[in-house]
Short mmCIF file of C-alpha atoms in Angstrom, two decimals:
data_model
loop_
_atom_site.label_atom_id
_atom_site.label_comp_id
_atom_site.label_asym_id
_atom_site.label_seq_id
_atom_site.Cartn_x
_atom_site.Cartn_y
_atom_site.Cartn_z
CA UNK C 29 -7.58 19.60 -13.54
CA UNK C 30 -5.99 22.74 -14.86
CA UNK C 31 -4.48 21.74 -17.89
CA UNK C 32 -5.70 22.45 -21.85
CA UNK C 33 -5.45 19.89 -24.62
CA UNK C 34 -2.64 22.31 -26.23
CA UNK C 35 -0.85 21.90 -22.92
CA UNK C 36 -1.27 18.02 -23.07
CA UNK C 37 0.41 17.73 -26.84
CA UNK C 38 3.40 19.78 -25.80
CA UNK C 39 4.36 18.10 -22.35
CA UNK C 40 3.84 14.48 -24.19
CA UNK C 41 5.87 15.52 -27.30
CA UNK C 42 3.08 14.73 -29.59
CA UNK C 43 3.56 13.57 -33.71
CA UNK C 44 0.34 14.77 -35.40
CA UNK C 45 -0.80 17.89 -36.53
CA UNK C 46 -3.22 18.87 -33.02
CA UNK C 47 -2.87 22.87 -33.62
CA UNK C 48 -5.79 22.11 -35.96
CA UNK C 49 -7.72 22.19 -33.21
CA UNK C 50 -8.60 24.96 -31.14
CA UNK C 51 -7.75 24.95 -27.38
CA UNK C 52 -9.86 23.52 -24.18
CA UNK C 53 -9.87 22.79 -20.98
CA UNK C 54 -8.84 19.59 -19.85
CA UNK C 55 -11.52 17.91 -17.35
CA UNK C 56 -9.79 14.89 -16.35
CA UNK C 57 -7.62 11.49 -17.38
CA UNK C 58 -8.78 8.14 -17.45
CA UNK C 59 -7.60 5.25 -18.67
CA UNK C 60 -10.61 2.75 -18.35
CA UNK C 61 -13.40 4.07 -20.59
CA UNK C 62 -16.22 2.86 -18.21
CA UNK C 63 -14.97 5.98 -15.95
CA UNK C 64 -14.65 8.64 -18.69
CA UNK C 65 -16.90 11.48 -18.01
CA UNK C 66 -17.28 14.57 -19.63
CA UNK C 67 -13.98 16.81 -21.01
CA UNK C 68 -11.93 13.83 -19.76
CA UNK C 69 -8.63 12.85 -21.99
CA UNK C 70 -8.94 8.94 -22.88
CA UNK C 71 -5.19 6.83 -22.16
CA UNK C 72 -5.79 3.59 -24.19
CA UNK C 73 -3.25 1.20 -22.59
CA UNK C 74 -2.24 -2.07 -24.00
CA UNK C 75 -2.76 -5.18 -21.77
CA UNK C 76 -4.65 -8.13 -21.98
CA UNK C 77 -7.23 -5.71 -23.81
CA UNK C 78 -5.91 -3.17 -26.20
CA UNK C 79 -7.54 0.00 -24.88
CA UNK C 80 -7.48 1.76 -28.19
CA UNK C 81 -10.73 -0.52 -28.99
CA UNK C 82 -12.87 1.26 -26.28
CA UNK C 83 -11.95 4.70 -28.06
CA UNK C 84 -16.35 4.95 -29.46
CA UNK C 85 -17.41 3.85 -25.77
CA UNK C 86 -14.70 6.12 -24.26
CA UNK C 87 -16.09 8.78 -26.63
CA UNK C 88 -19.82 7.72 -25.64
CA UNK C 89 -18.80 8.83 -22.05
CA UNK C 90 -17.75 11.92 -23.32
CA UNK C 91 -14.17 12.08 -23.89
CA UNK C 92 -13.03 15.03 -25.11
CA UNK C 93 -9.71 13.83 -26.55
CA UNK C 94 -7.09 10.44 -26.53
CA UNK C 95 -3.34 9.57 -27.05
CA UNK C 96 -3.19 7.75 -29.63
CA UNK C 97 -0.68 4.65 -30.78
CA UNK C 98 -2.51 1.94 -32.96
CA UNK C 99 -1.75 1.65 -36.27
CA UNK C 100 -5.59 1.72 -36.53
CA UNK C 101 -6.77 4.53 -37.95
CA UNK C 102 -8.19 7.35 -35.49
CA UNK C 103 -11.34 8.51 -35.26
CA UNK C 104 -12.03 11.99 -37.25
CA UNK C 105 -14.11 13.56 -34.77
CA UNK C 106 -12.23 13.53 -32.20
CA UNK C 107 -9.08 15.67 -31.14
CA UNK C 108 -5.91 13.30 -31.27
CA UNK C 109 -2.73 13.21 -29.95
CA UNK C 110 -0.41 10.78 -31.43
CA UNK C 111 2.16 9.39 -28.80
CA UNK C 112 5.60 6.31 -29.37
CA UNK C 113 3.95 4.78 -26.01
CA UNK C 114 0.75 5.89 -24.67
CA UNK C 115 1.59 4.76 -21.20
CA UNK C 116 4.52 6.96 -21.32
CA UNK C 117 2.44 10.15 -22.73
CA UNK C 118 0.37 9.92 -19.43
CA UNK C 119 3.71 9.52 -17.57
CA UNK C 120 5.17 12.38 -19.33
CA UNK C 121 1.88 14.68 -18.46
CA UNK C 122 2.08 13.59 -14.87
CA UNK C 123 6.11 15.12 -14.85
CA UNK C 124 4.55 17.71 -16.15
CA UNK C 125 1.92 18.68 -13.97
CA UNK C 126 4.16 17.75 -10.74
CA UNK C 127 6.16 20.91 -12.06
CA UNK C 128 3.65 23.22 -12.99
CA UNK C 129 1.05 22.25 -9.77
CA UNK C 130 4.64 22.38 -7.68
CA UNK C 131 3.09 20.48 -4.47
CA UNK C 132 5.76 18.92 -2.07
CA UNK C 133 5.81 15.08 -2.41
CA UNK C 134 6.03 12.58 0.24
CA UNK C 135 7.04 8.77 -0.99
CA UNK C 136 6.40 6.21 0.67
CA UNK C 137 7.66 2.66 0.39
CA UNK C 138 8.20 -0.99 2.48
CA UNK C 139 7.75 -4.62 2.11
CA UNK C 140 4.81 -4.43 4.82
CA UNK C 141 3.09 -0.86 6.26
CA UNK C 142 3.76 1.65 3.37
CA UNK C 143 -0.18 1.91 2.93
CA UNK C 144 -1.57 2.72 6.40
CA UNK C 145 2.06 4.53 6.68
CA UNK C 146 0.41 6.59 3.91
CA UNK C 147 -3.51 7.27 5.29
CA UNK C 148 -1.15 7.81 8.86
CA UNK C 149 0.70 10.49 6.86
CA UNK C 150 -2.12 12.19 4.75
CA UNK C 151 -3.90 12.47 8.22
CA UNK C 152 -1.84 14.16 10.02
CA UNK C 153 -0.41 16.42 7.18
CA UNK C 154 -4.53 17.12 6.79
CA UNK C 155 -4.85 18.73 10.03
CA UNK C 156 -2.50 22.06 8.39
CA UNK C 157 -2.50 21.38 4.55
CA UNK C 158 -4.23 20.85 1.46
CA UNK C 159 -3.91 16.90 0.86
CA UNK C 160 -3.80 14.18 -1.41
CA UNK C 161 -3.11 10.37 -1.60
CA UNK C 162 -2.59 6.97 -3.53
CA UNK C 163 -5.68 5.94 -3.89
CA UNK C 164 -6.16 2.16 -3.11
CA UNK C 165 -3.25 0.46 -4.23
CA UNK C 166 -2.06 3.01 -7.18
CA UNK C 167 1.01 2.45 -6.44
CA UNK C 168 3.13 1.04 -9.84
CA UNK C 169 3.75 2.56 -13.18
CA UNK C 170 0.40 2.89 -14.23
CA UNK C 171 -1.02 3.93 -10.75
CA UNK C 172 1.43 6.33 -9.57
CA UNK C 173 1.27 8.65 -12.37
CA UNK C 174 -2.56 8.38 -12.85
CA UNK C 175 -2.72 9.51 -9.23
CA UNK C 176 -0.81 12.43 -9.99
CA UNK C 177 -3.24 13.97 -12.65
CA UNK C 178 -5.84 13.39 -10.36
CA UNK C 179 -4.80 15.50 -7.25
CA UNK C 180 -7.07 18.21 -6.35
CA UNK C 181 -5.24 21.46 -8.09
CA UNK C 182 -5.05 23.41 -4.63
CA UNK C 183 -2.93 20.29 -3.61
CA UNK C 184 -0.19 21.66 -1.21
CA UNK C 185 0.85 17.77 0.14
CA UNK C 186 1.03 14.97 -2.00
CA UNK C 187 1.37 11.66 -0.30
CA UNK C 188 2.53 8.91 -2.58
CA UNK C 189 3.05 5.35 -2.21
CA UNK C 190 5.32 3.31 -4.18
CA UNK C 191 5.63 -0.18 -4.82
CA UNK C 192 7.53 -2.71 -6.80
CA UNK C 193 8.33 -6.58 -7.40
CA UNK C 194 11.53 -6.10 -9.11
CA UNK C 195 14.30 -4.20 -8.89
CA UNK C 196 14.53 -0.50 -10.62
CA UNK C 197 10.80 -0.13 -10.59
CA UNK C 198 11.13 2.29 -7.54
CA UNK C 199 14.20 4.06 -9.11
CA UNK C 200 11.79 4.86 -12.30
CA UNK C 201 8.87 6.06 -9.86
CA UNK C 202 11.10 8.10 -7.51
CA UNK C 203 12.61 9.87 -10.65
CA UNK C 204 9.17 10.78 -11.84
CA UNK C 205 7.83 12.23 -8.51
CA UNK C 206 11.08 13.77 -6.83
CA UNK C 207 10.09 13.08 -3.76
CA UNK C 208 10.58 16.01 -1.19
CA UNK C 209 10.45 13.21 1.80
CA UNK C 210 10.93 9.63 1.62
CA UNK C 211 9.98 6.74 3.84
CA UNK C 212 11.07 3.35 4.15
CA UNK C 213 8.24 1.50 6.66
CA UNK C 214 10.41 -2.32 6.73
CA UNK C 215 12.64 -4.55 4.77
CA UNK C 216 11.08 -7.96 4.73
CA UNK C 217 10.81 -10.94 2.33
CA UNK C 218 8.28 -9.87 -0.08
CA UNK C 219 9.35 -10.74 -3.75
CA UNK C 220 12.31 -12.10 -2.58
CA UNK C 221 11.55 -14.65 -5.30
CA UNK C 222 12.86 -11.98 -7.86
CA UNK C 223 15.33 -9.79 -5.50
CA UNK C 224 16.89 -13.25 -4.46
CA UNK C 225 17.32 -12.03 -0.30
CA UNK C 226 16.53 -9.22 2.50
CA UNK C 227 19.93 -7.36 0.68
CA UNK C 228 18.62 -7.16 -2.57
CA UNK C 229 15.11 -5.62 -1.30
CA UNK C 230 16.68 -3.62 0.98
CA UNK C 231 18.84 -1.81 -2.18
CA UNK C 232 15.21 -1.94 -4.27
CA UNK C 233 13.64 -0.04 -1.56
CA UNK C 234 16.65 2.13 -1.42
CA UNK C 235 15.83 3.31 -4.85
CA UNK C 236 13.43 5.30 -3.52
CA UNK C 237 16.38 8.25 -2.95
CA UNK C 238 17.28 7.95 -6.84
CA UNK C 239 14.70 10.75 -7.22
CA UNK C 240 14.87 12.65 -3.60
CA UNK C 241 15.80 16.45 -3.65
CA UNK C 242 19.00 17.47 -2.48
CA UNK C 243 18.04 18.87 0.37
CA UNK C 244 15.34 16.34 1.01
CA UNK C 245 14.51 13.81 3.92
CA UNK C 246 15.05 10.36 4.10
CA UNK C 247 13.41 8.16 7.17
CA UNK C 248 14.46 4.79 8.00
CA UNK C 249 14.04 1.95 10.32
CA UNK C 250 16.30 2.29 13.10
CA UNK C 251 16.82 -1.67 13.56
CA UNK C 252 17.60 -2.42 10.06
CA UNK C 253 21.43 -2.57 9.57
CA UNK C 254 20.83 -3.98 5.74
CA UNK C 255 20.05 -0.07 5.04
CA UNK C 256 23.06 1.39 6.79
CA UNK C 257 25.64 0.86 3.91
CA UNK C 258 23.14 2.44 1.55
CA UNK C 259 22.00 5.74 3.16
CA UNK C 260 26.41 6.32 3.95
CA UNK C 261 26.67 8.44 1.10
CA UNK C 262 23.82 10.26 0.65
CA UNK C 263 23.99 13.88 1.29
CA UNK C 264 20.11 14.31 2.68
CA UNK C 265 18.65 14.87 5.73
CA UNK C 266 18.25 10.96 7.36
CA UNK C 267 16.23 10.67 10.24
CA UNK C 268 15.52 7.04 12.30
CA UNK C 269 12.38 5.46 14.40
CA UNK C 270 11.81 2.81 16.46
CA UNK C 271 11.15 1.41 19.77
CA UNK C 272 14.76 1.27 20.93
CA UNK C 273 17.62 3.75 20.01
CA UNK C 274 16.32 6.51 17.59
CA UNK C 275 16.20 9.65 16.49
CA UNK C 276 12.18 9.52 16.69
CA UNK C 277 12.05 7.19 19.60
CA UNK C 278 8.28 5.80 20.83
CA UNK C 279 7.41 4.28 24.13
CA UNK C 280 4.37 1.86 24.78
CA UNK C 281 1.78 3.49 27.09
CA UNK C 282 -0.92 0.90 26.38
CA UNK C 283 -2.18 -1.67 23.83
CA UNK C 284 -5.31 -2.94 23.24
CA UNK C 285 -7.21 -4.75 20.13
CA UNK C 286 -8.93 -1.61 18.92
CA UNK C 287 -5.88 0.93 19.83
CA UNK C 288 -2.66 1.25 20.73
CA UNK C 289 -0.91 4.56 22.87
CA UNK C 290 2.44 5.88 23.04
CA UNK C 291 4.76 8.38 23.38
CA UNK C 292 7.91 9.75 21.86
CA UNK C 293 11.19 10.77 22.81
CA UNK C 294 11.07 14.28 24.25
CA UNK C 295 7.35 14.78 24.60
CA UNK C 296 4.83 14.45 27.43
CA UNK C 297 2.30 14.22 24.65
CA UNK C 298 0.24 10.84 24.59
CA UNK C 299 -0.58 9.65 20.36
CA UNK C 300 -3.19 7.01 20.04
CA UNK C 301 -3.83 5.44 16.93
CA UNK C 302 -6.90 2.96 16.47
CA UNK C 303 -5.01 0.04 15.63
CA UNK C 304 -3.44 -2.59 16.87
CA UNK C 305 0.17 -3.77 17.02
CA UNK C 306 3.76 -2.31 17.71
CA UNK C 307 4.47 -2.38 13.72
CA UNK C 308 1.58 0.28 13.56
CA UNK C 309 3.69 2.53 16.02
CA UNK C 310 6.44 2.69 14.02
CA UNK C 311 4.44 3.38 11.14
CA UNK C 312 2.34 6.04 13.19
CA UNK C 313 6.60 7.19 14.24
CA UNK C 314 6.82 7.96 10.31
CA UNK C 315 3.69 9.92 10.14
CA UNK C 316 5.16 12.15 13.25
CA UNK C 317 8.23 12.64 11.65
CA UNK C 318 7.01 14.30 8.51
CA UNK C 319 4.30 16.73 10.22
CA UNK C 320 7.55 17.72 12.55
CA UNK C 321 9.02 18.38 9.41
CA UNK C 322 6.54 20.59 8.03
CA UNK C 323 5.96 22.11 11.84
CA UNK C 324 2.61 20.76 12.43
CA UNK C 325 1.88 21.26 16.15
CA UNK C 326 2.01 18.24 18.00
CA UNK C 327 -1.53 18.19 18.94
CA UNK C 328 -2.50 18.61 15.61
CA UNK C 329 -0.30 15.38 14.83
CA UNK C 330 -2.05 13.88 18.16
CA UNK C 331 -5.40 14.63 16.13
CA UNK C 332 -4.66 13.49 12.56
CA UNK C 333 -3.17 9.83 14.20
CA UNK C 334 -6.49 9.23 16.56
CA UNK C 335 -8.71 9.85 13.49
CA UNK C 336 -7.04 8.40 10.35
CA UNK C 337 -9.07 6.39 7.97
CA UNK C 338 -7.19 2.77 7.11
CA UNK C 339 -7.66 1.72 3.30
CA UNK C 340 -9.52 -1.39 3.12
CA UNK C 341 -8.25 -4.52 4.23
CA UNK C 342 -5.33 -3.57 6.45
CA UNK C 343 -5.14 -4.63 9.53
CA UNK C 344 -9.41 -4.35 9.67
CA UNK C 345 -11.57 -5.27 12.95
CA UNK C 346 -14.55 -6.44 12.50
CA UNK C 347 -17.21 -8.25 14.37
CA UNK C 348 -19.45 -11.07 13.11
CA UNK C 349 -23.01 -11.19 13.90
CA UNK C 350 -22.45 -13.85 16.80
CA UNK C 351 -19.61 -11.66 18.70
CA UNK C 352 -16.76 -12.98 17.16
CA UNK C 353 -13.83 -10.71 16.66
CA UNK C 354 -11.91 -10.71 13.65
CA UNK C 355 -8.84 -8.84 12.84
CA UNK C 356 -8.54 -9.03 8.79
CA UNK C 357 -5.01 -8.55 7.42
CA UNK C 358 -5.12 -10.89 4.43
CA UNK C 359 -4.20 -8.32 1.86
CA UNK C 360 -0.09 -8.80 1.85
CA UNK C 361 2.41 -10.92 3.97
CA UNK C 362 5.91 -11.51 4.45
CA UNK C 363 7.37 -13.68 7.60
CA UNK C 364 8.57 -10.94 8.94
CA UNK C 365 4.97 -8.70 8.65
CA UNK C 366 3.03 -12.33 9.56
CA UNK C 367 5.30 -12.82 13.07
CA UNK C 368 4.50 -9.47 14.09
CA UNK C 369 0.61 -9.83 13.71
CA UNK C 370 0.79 -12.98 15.33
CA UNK C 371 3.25 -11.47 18.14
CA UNK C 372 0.76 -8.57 18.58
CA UNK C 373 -2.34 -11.13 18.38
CA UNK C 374 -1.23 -13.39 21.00
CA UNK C 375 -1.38 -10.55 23.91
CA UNK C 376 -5.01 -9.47 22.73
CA UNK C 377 -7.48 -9.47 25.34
CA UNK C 378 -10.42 -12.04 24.68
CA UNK C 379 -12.77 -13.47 26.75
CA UNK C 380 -12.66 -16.50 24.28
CA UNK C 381 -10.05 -18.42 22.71
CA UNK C 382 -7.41 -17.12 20.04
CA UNK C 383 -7.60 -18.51 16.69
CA UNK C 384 -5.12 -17.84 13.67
CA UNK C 385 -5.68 -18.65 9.99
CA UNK C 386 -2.34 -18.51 7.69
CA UNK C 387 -2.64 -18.75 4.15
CA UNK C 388 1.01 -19.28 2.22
CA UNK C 389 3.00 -15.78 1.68
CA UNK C 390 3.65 -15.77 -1.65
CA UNK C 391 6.88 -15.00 -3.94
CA UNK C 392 9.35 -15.97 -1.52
CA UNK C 393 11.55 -18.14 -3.68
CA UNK C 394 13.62 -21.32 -3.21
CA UNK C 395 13.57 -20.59 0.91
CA UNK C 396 9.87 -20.54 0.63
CA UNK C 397 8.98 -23.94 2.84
CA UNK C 398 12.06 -22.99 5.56
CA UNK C 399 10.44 -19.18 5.83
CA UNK C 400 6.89 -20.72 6.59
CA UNK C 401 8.27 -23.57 8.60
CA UNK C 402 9.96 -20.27 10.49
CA UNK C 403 6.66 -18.78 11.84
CA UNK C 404 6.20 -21.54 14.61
CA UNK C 405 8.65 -19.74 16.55
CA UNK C 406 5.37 -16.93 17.05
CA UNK C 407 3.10 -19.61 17.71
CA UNK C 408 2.01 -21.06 21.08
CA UNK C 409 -1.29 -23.02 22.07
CA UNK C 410 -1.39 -21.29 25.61
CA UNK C 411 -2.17 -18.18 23.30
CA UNK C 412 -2.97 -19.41 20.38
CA UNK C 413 -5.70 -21.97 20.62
CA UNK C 414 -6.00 -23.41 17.46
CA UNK C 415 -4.17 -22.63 14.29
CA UNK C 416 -6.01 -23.19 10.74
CA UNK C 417 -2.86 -23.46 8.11
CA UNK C 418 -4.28 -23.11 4.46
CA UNK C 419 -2.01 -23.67 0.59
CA UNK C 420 0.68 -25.61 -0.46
CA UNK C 421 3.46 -23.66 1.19
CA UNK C 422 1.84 -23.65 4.60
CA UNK C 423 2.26 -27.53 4.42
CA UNK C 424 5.48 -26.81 5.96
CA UNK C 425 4.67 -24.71 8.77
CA UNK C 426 1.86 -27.70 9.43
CA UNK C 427 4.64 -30.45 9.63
CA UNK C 428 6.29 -28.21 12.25
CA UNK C 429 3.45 -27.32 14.44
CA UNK C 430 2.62 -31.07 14.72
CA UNK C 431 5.11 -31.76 17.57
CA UNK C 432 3.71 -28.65 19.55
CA UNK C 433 -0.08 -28.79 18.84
CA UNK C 434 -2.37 -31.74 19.26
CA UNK C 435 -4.32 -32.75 16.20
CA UNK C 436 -7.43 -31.03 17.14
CA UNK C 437 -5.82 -27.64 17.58
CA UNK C 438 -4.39 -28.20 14.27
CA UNK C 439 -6.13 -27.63 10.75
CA UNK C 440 -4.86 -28.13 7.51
CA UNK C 441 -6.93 -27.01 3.55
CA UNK C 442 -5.12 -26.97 0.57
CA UNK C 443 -5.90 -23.93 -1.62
CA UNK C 444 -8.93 -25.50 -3.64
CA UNK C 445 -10.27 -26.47 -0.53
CA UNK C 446 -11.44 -23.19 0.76
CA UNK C 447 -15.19 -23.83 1.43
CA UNK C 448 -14.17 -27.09 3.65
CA UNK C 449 -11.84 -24.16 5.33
CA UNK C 450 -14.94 -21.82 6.15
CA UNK C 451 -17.01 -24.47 7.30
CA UNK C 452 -14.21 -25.87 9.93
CA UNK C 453 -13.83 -22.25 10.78
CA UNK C 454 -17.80 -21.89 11.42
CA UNK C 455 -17.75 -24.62 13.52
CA UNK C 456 -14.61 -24.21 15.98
CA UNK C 457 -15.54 -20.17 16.44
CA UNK C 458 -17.93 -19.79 19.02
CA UNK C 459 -18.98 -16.22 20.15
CA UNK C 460 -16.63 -14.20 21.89
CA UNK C 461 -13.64 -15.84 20.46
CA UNK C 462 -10.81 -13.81 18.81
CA UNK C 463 -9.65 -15.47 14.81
CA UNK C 464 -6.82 -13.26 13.35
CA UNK C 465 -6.96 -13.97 8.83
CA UNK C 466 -3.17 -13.26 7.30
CA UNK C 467 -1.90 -14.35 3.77
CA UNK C 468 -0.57 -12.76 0.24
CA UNK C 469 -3.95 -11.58 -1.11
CA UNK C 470 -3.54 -13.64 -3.83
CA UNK C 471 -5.06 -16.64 -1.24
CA UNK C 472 -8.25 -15.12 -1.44
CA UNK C 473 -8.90 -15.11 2.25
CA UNK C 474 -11.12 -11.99 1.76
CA UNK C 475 -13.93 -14.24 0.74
CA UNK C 476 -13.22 -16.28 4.43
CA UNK C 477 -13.80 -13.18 6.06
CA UNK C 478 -16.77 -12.30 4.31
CA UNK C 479 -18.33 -16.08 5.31
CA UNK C 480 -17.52 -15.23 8.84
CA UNK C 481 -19.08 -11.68 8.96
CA UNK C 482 -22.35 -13.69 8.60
CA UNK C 483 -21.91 -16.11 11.22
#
């Protein structure tokens, strides 16, 4: 990290008297104390757990220096800098570093995609620049700007996602980062519940231009007329993908469980990414779009794509020790995200039978039992075998399916009945079969998959 403690009390506008202390180097920022190492500068944020009351095992670890905003008294010993808001100090610092590191900023948002848009990005970009990335799911307040002060100070490329729940979270993260490009993977239902329909996430997402550079890029979903009204008076560079009419136009060469192949409009080049599903190519179609941007030669886009490392838990194949295949996506869903798996997972090869497990999409409001009830429409037993429904809001997609699969094809766990899940799972998969996990992570279906693995 190049910045000095000095540096640190100026950017965050701090109250106290810090020229009492001399000047040093800055080693890093951390806001959980049980990472602190050496030289680091100590955030205590205010949760559940007031952070200021790790400040001695922060200082155990070796912090150097804190932001300060109890009205408990400091510690002596150590260099202070009182801050209003300590969340908002480390906010400050990250503006601050953005302009004084200068690297050019890539947001990314979506209601499903905007992560393995982002490790699809970073990999390609990787293949000609210095790079860095949300980590995990950094993605909020508290995330974004933590990720920030920890790129890498040759950082030429910094990939960001963002996320939200409500509306003008975006705006505040898009006017802290000034995004030189920004992406917007899908509009779908998530946290529709607090947007109140597709319109109202489609203008949250949209925020993500509040903080875009006039001469900036903005990419979009070709086949999303909800975001045509709001890109009509922006001034920036917009550019469109898809797999029908636009700008960045991809063509299906091949699809298989472990990869999918395609290629673009105007090229001869074939991309391969390993991972399944036509939503993938249009995230890949993002990714391609920015190194085009920054003239990265198509085959060193064609290399970044085939290679790219997916975060945890998206869209994850993985293989029990009997044979049985299992694609894990059970870290988000929205309808719209959970018909396209299940689209993409009924044409899957398998020398077995298909099996899907649905756990309820959360935060989807009043519609909630109509937009679960809706996902029959990507479900049929001549590809689907047997379907495993699990939570309350599923219930509704379970009354549905009853006039279209027989009661042994059908399975049905409410949420505290997760173990009887795993053990009907355990014994309807046999080896060779296919089983396909999706729900809002808050279902816990991560645990199913785990149980499986050791089949």
């Amino acid at each position: 990290m190049k910045l000095t403690f000095w540096e640190a009390a100026e950017a965050t506008n701090a109250t106290n008297d810090w020229k009492r202390w001399s000047d040093f180097e800055l080693t890093g920022i951390e806001f959980d104390s049980r990472l602190i190492t050496q030289g680091n500068l100590f955030v205590p944020l205010k949760g559940e757990n007031d952070g200021h009351s790790f400040i001695k095992s922060a200082m155990d670890k070796g912090a150097k220096t804190a932001f300060w905003s109890s009205t408990e008294t400091a510690p002596d010993e150590l260099p202070i800098l009182q801050v209003a808001d300590t969340l908002k100090a480390m906010q400050d610092l990250a503006v601050y570093y953005l302009k004084k590191m200068t690297p050019t900023v890539i947001a990314v948002t979506g209601s499903n995609g905007k992560t393995t848009t982002k490790d699809m990005t970073e990999a390609v970009l990787a293949q000609q620049f210095k790079t860095y990335k949300t980590q995990g799911n950094y993605n909020n307040d508290i995330g974004l700007p933590y990720t920030i002060l920890h790129m890498p100070d040759e950082t030429e490329k910094l990939i960001l996602e963002m996320g939200m729940d409500h509306a003008d979270e975006i705006d505040f993260l898009s006017r802290l980062a000034k995004p030189d490009i920004a992406a917007i993977t899908m509009i779908g239902e998530a946290h529709i519940e607090n947007l109140g329909s597709r319109a109202g996430i489609a203008k949250a997402k949209m925020e993500i231009t509040a903080g875009l550079v006039a001469e900036g890029l903005l990419i979009v979903p070709a086949d999303e007329p909800l975001l045509v009204p709001l890109t009509k008076e922006l001034t920036q560079t917009i550019q469109t993908f898809g797999l029908e009419q636009a700008d960045c136009k991809a063509t299906i060469i091949e699809a298989q469980k472990e990869y999918t192949s395609f290629k673009i409009n105007g090229s001869d080049t074939l991309f391969t990414i390993p991972v399944p599903g036509k939503y993938n190519v249009g995230n890949a179609l993002i990714a391609i779009i920015i190194g085009q941007w920054f003239d990265v030669s198509e085959e060193k886009i064609q290399a970044g794509l085939a290679d790219f490392q997916l975060t945890k838990n998206r869209t994850e194949w993985l293989k029990s020790s009997t044979g049985i295949e299992i694609l894990s996506d059970v870290y988000n869903a929205n309808p719209t995200a959970m018909n396209l798996v299940l689209d993409s997972f009924s044409q899957m090869p398998t020398q077995g039978k298909r099996v899907a497990v649905l756990g309820d999409m959360l935060e989807l409001g009043p519609d909630s039992a109509s937009m679960h009830a809706s996902v029959n429409e990507h479900l049929d037993p001549a590809e689907i075998a047997e379907v495993v429904l699990y939570g309350a809001e599923m219930h509704a997609l379970y009354d549905t399916l009853k006039t279209k699969y027989q009661e042994r094809q059908l399975h049905y766990f409410k949420k505290e009945e997760k173990q009887a899940l795993t053990s009907t799972l355990k014994s309807i998969l046999e080896p060779k079969d296919m089983v396909v996990l999706k729900a809002s992570n808050g279902m816990g279906l991560n645990e199913v998959v785990t149980n499986l693995l050791e089949m």
